[in-house]
Short mmCIF file of C-alpha atoms in Angstrom, two decimals:
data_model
loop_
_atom_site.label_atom_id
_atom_site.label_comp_id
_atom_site.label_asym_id
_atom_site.label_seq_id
_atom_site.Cartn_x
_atom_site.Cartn_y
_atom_site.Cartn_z
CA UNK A 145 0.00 0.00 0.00
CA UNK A 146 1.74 2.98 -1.70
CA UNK A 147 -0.31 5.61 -0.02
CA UNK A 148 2.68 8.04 0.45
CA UNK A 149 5.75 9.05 -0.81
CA UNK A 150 8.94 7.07 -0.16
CA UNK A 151 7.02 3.92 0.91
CA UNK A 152 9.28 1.05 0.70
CA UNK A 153 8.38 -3.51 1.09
CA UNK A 154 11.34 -5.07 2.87
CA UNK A 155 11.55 -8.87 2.74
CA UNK A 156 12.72 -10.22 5.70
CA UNK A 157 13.66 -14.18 6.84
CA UNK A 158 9.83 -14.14 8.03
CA UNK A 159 8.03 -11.29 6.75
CA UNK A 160 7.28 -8.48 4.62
CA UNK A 161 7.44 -5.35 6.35
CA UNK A 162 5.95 -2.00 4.69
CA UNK A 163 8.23 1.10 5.45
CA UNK A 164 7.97 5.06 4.74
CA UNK A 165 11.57 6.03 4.41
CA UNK A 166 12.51 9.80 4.48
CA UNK A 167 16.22 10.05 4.11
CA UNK A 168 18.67 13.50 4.71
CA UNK A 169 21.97 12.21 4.22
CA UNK A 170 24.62 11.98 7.02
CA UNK A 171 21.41 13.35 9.41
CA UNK A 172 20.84 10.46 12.63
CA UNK A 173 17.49 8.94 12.49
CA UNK A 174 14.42 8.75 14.14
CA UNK A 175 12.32 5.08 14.17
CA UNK A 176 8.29 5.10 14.59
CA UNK A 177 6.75 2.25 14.75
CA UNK A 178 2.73 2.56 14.90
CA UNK A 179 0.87 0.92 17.79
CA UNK A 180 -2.63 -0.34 15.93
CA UNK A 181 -4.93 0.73 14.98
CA UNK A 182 -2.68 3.35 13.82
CA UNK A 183 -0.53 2.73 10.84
CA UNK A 184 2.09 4.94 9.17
CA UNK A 185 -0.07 7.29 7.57
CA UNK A 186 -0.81 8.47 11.28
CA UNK A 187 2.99 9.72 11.34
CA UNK A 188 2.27 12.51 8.80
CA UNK A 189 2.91 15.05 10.90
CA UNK A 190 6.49 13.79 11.61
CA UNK A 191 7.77 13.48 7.86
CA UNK A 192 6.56 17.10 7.73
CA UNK A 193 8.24 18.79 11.02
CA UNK A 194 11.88 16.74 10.37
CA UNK A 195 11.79 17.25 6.67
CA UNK A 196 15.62 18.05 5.93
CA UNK A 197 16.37 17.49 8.96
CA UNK A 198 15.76 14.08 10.32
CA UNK A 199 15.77 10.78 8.43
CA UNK A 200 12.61 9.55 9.30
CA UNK A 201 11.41 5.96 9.20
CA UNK A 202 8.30 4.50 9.96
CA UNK A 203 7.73 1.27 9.76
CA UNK A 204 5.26 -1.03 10.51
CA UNK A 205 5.37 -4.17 12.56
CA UNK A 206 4.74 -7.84 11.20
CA UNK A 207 1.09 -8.87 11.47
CA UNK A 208 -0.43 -5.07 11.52
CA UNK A 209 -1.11 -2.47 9.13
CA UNK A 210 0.47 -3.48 5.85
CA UNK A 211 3.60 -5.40 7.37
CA UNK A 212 3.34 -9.33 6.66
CA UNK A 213 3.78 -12.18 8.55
CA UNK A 214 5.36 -15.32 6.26
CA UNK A 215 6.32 -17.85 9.06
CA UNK A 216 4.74 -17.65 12.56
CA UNK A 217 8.03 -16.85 14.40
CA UNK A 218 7.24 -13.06 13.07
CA UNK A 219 4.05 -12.81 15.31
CA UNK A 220 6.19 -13.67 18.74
CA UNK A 221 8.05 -10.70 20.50
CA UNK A 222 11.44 -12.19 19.34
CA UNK A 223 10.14 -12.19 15.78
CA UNK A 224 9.07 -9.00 15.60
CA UNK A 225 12.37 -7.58 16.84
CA UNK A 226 14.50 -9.40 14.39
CA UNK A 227 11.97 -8.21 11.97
CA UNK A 228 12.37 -4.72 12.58
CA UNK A 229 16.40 -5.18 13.24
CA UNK A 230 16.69 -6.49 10.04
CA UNK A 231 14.71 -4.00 7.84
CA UNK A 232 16.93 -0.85 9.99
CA UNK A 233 19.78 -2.72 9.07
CA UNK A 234 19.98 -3.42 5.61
CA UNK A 235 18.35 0.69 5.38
CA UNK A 236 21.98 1.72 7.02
CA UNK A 237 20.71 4.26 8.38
CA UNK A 238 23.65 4.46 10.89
CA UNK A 239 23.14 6.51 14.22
CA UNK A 240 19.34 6.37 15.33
CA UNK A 241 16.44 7.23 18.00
CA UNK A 242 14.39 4.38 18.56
CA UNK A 243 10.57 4.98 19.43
CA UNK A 244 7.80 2.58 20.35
CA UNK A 245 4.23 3.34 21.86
CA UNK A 246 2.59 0.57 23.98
CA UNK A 247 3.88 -2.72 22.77
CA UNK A 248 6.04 -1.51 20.21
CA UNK A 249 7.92 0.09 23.62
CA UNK A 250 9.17 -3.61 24.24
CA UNK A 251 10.20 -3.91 20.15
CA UNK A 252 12.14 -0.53 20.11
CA UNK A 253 13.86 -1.66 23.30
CA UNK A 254 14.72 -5.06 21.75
CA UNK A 255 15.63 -3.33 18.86
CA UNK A 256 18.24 -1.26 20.77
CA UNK A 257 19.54 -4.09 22.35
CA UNK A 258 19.74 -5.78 18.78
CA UNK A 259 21.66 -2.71 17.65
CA UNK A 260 23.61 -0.57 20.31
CA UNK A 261 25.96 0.63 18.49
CA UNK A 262 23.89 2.84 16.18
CA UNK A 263 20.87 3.88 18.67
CA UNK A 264 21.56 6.94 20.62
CA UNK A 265 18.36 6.21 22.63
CA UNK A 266 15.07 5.30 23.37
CA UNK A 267 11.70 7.36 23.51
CA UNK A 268 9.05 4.46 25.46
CA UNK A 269 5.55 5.41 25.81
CA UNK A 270 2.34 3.99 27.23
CA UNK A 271 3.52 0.80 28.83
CA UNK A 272 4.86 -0.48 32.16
CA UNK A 273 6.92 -3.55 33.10
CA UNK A 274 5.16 -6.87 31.45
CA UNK A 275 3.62 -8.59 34.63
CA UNK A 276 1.64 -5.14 34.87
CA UNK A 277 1.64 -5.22 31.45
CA UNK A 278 -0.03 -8.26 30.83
CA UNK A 279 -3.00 -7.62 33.95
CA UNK A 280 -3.41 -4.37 31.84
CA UNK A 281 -3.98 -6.78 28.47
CA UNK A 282 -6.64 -8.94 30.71
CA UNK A 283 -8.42 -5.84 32.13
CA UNK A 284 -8.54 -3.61 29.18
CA UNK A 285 -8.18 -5.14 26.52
CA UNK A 286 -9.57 -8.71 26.68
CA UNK A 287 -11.95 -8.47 29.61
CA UNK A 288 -14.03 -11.10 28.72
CA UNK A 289 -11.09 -13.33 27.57
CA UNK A 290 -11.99 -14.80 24.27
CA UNK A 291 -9.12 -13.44 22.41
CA UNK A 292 -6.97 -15.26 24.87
CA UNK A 293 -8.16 -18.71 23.41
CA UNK A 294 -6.46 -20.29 20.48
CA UNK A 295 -8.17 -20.15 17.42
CA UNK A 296 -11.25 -19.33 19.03
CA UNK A 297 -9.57 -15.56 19.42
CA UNK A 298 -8.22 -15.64 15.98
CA UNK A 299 -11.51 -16.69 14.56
CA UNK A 300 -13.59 -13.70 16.37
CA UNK A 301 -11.12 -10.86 15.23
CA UNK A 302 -10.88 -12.18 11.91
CA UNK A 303 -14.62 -10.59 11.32
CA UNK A 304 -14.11 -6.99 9.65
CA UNK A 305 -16.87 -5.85 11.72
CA UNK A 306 -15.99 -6.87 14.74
CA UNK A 307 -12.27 -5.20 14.48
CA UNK A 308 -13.96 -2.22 13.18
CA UNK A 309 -16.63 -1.39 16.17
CA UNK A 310 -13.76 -2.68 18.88
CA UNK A 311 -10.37 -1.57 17.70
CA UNK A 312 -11.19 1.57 15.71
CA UNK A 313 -14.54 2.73 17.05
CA UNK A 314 -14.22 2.02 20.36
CA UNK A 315 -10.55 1.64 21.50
CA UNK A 316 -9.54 5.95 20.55
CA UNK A 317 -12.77 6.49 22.24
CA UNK A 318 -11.64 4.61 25.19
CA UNK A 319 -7.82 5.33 25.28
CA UNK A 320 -7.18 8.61 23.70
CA UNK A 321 -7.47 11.41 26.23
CA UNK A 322 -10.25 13.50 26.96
CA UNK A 323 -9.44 16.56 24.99
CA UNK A 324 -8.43 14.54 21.64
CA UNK A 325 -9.65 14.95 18.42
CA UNK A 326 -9.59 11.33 16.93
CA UNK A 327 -11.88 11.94 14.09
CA UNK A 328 -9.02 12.56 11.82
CA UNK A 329 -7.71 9.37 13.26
CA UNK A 330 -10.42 6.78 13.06
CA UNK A 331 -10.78 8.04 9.50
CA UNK A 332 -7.44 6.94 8.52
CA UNK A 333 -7.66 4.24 10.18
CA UNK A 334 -10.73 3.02 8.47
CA UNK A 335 -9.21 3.57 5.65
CA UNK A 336 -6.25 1.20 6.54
CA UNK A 337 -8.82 -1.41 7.36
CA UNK A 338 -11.23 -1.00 4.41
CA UNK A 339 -8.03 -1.42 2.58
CA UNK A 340 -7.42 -4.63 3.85
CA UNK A 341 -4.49 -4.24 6.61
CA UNK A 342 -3.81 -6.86 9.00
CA UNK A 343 -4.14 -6.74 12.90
CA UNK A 344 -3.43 -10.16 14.14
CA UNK A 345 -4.25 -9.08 17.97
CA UNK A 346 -5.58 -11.92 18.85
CA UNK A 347 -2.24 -13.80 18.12
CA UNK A 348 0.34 -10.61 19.40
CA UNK A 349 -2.04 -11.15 22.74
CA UNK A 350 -1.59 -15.46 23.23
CA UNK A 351 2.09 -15.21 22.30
CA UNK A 352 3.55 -12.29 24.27
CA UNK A 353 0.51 -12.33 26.91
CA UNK A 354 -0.42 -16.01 27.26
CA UNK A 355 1.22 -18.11 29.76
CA UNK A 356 4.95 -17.29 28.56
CA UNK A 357 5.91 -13.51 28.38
CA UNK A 358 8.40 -11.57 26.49
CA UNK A 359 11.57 -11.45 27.75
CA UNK A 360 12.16 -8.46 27.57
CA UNK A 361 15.94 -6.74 28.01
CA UNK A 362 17.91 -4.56 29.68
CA UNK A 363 19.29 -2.00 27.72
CA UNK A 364 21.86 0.55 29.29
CA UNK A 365 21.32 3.68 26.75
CA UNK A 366 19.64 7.02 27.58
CA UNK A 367 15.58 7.00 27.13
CA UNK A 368 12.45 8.97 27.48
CA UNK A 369 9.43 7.55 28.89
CA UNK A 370 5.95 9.61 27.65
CA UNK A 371 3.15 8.12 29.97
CA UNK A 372 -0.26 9.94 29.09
CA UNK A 373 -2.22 10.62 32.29
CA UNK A 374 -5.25 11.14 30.59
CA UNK A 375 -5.10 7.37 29.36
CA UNK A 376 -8.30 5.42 30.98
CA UNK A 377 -8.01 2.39 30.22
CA UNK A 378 -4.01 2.40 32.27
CA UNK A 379 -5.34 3.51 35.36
CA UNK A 380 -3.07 2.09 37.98
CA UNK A 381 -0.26 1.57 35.71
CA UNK A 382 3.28 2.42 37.05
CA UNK A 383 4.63 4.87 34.94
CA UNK A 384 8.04 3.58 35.73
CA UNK A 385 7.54 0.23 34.73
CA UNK A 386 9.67 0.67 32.05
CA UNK A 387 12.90 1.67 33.95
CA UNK A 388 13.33 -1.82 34.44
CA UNK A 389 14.53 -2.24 31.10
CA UNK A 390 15.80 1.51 30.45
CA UNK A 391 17.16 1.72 34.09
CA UNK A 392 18.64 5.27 32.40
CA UNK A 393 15.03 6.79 31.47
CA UNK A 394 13.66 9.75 32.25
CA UNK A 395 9.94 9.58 33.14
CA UNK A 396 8.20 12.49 31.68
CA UNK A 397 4.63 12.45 32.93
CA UNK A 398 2.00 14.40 30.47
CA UNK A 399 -1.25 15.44 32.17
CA UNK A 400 -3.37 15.88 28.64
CA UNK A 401 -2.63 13.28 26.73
CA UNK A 402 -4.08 9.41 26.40
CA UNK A 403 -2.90 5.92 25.20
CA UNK A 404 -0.96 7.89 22.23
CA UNK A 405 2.05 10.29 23.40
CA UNK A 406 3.70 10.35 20.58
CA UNK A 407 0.75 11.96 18.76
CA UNK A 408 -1.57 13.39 21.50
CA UNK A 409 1.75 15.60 22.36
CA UNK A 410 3.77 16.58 19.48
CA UNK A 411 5.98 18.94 21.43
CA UNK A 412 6.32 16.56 23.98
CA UNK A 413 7.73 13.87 21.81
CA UNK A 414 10.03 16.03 19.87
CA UNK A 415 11.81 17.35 22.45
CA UNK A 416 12.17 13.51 23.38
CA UNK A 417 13.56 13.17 20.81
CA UNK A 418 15.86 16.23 20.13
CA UNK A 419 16.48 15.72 23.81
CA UNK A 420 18.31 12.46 23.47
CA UNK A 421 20.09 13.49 20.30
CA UNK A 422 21.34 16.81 22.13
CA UNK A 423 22.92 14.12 24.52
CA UNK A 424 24.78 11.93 22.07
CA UNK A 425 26.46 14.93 20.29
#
């Protein structure tokens, strides 16, 4: 799905991964990876503000939005790491900012551990350590359990309708904060899905939720953690959850925003980001 300029389909050992690859040469880099419902045409605003500034690169996990899975492996937590690892590398991109909201927090910390030589650091958002993590998953976002259970999970969310009402309709109602506009979102979104993107939740949720977890590492680099306050459906969640993987992390607390930091708060996340590259000059 070519929707935008500099899209680009990198083959990996077990996927397919669909990228939007804005290069300045001999500029560092700065990784997005959308948390679904959100794909990469969410990150619009991004490509815009770093323009000739800022390689940007967004880029789109295996299983959700337009990103492929081939072989199973690519739906596990380890999968989608290598996944993403891969694609950055063969870009050679060289010195980078790694950024992941909710579960993609996990991936861009994986993904630094993967690659510590070119990340400068980490910008985290919306997610805590994974045993909190995974109560959140059973309270929020499978209450009633179903998408827990093999097959009979994957055979529920498979249902366009169903993903629709609960994961476009509902979910920005339910996570984004109170003073959001997510029109502009749900409309791309719906888009994405009447397009025919993927959003294998249902598996993401039995094989990095089930009974084994991710194991997730430590990763000594500097890092921003955005944790919206205005987030419902989190309420309870330690906001420093993450510092056991980014022990170096700065917790940056942000009283208007929801489930989505990185978009809810623009100027927050920049100066994340420009923060952390500041640091490594």
């Amino acid at each position: 799905m070519a929707s935008r300029p500099d899209i680009h389909f990198i083959d990996t050992p077990h996927a397919r991964l669909r990228a939007r690859v804005q290069v300045v040469p001999g500029a560092p880099a700065v990784i997005l990876m959308p948390d679904a419902p959100n794909t990469i045409e969410h990150y619009d605003p991004y490509f815009a503000l770093w323009a000739g500034e800022l390689t940007v690169v967004a880029v789109e996990m295996p299983g959700f939005g337009f990103s492929w899975a081939n072989h199973p492996e690519a739906l596990t937590y380890p999968g989608a790491v290598d996944a993403i690892a891969h694609a950055l590398r063969g870009l050679d991109l060289g010195a980078m900012v790694v950024t992941g909201p909710c579960t993609l927090a996990y991936v861009a910390i994986g993904v630094a551990a993967a690659m510590p030589k070119e990340t400068l650091g980490v910008v985290a958002s919306q997610a805590t350590d994974i045993p909190s993590e995974r109560e959140w998953v059973r309270r929020a976002i499978d209450p009633e359990g179903w998408l827990r259970v093999p097959l009979i999970g994957q055979m529920a969310w498979s249902q366009p309708e169903l993903r629709e009402r609960l994961a476009i309709d509902g979910w920005y109602r339910a996570a984004a904060g109170p003073s959001t506009d997510i029109a502009s979102w749900r409309d791309t979104a719906r888009w994405a899905h009447n397009c025919g993107c993927c959003n294998a939740l249902a598996t993401q949720i039995q094989t990095w939720f089930g009974d084994a977890t991710p194991d997730v590492p430590r990763v000594d680099c500097p890092g921003v953690i955005l944790f919206g306050q205005g987030d419902r459906t989190h309420r309870g969640s330690d906001p420093k959850g993450l510092q056991v993987y980014l022990p170096r992390a700065e917790v940056r607390l942000l009283a208007q925003a929801g489930h989505f930091p990185d978009l809810e708060d623009q100027s927050a996340f920049q100066s994340a980001v420009t923060d952390l590259l500041k640091a490594a000059k």
